[in-house]
C-alpha positions as semicolon CSV with decimal commas, in nm:
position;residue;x (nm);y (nm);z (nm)
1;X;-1,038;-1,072;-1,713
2;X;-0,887;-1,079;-1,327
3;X;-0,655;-0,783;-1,259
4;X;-0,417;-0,812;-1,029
5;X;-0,382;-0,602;-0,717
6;X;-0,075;-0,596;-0,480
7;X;-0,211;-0,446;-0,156
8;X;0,036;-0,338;0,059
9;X;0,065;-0,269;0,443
10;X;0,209;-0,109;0,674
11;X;0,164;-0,155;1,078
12;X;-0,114;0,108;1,172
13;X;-0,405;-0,001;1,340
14;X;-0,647;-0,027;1,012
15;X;-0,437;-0,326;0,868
16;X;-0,643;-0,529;1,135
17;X;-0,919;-0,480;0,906
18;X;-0,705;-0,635;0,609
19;X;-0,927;-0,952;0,540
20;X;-1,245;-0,776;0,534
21;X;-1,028;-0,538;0,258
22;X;-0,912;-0,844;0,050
23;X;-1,239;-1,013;0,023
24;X;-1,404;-0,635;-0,104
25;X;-1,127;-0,596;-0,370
26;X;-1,185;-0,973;-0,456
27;X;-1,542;-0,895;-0,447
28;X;-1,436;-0,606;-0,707
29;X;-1,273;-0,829;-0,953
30;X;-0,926;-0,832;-0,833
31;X;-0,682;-1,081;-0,761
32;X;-0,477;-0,977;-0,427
33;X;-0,162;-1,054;-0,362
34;X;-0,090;-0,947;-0,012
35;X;0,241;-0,730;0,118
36;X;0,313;-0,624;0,467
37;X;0,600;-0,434;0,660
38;X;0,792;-0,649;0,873
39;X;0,633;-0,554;1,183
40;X;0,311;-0,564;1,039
41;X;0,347;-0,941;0,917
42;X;0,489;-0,935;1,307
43;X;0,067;-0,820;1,458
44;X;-0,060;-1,047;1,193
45;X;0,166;-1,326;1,251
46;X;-0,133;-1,537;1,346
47;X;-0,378;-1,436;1,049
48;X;-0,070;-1,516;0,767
49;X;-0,152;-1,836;0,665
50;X;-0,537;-1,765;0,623
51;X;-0,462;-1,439;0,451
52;X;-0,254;-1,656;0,236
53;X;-0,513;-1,903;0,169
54;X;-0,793;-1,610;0,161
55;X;-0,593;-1,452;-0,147
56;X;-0,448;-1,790;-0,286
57;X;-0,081;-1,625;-0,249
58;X;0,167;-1,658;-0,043
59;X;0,198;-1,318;0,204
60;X;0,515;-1,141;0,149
61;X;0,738;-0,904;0,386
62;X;1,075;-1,009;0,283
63;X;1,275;-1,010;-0,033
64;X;1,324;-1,343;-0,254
65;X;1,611;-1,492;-0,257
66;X;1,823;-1,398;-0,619
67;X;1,735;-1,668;-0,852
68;X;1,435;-1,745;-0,662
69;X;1,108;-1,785;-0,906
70;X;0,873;-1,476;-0,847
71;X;0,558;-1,627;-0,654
72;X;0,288;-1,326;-0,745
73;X;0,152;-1,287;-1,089
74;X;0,296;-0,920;-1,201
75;X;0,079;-0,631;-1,121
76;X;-0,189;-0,395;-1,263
77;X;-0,242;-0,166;-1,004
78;X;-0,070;-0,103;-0,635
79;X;-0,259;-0,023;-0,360
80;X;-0,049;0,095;-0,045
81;X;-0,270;0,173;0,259
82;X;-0,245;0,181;0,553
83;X;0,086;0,383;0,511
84;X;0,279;0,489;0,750
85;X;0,505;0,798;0,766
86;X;0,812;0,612;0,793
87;X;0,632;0,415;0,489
88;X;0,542;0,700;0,272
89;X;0,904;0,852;0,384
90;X;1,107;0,552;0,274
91;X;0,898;0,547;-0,064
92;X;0,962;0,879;-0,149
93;X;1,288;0,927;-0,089
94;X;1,394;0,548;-0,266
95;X;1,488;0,374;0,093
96;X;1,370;0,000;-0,026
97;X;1,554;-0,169;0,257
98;X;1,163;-0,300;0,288
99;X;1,039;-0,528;0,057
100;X;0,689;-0,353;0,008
101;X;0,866;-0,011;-0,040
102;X;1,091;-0,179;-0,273
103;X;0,849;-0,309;-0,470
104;X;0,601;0,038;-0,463
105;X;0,947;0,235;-0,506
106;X;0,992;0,038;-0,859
107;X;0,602;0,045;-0,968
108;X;0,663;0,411;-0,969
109;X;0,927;0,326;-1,271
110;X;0,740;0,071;-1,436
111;X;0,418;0,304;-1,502
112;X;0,179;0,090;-1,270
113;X;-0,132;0,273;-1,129
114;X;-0,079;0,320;-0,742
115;X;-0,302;0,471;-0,501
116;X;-0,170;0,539;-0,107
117;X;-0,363;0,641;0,145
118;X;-0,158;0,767;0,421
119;X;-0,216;0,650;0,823
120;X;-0,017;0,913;1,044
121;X;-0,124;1,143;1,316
122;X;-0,157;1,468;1,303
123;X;0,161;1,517;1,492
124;X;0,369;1,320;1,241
125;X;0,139;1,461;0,959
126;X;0,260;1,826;1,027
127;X;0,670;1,690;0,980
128;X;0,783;1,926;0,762
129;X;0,955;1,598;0,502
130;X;0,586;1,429;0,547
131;X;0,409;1,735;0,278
132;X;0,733;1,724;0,107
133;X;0,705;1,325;0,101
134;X;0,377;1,355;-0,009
135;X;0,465;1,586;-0,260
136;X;0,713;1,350;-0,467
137;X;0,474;1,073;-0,462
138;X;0,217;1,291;-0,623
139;X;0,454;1,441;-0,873
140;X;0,541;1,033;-0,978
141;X;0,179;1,003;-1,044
142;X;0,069;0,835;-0,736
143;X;-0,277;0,954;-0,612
144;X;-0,252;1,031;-0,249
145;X;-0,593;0,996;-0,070
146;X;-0,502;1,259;0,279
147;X;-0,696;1,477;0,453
148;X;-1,008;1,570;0,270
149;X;-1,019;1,328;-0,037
150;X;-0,905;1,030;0,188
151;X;-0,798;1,010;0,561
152;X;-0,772;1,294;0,788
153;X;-0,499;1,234;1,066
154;X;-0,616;1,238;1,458
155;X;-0,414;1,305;1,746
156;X;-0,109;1,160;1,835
157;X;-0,083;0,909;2,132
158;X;-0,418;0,690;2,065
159;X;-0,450;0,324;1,925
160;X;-0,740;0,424;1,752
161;X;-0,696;0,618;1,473
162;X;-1,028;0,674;1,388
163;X;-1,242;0,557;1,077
164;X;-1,025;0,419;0,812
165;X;-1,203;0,503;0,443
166;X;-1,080;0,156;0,252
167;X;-1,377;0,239;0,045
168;X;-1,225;0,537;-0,085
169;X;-0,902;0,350;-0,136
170;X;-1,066;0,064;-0,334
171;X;-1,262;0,341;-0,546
172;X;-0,974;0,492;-0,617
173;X;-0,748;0,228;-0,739
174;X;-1,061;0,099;-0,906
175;X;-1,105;0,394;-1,163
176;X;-0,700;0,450;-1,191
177;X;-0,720;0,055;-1,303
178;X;-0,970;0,136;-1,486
179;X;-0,867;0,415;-1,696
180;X;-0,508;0,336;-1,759
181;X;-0,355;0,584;-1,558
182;X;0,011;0,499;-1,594
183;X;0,330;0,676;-1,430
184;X;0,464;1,035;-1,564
185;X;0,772;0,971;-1,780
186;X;0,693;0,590;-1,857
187;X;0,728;0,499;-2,227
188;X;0,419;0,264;-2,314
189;X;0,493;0,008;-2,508
């Protein structure tokens, strides 16, 4: 049975590494369905139609239009790395004026496993609403992979981040999949 995974994106230098990432999960048994920021599609904007084809979706950064037929089987599990802080800000606080927020923003309501594994400096990472960001996300049942257990913010004003653990990411969402970890406050059916 294929599960399907809707890895999402934000811009941060790791999501260069995003076809090496879909063809792991894919090795993993999932079927990826692709979502970017907009200015992430924008430093990908040459890669979209071969991450398309890699995945055998179409990639998405914008809403549908209303009536317009969904294009991505529904998900199993949401996977949401690299995020930003603006990313993991907007998610928390319900700001879905981006598609991929939108869509994590309702997963949280619908029970589906998510995993997020934040990509901020540690500048940005000591913001006072980042912990408290942070903090909401984990208390809807979203596993946070930060610091320790996932990736530990550098300093501010490089374009190299550092090491980006997708391994620990794909673990992750792997064993949440796996065990049926659902949402807080989401009536099974």
């Amino acid at each position: 049975m294929t599960r399907t995974l809707y890895l999402f994106c934000s811009a941060a230098p790791p999501v260069f590494d995003v076809a090496r990432v879909i063809e792991d999960a894919q090795a993993r048994g999932w079927d990826v369905c692709l979502g970017l920021t907009p200015t992430a599609a924008h430093w990908l904007a040459g890669s979209l139609d071969g991450l398309a084809a890699l995945t055998g979706h179409p990639v998405r950064w914008q809403y549908k239009f209303p009536g317009d037929p969904d294009v991505w089987p529904a998900a199993d599990a949401l996977l949401f790395a690299p995020a930003t802080f603006n990313s993991v800000n907007a998610w928390a606080l319900g700001l879905t004026d981006r598609f991929v927020v939108g869509v994590a923003a309702e997963a949280l309501g619908k029970g589906i496993p998510a995993v997020t594994m934040p990509c901020a400096n540690e500048a940005l990472a000591r913001h006072p609403q980042f912990e408290q960001s942070l903090a909401v996300l984990r208390g809807a049942g979203v596993e946070v992979l930060h610091g320790e257990t996932g990736y530990v913010p550098g300093p501010p004003g490089t374009d190299d981040p550092g090491p980006f653990p997708w391994d620990a990411a794909l673990d992750a969402i792997g064993r949440r999949a796996a065990a049926g970890v659902r949402q807080p406050g989401v009536r099974q059916a």
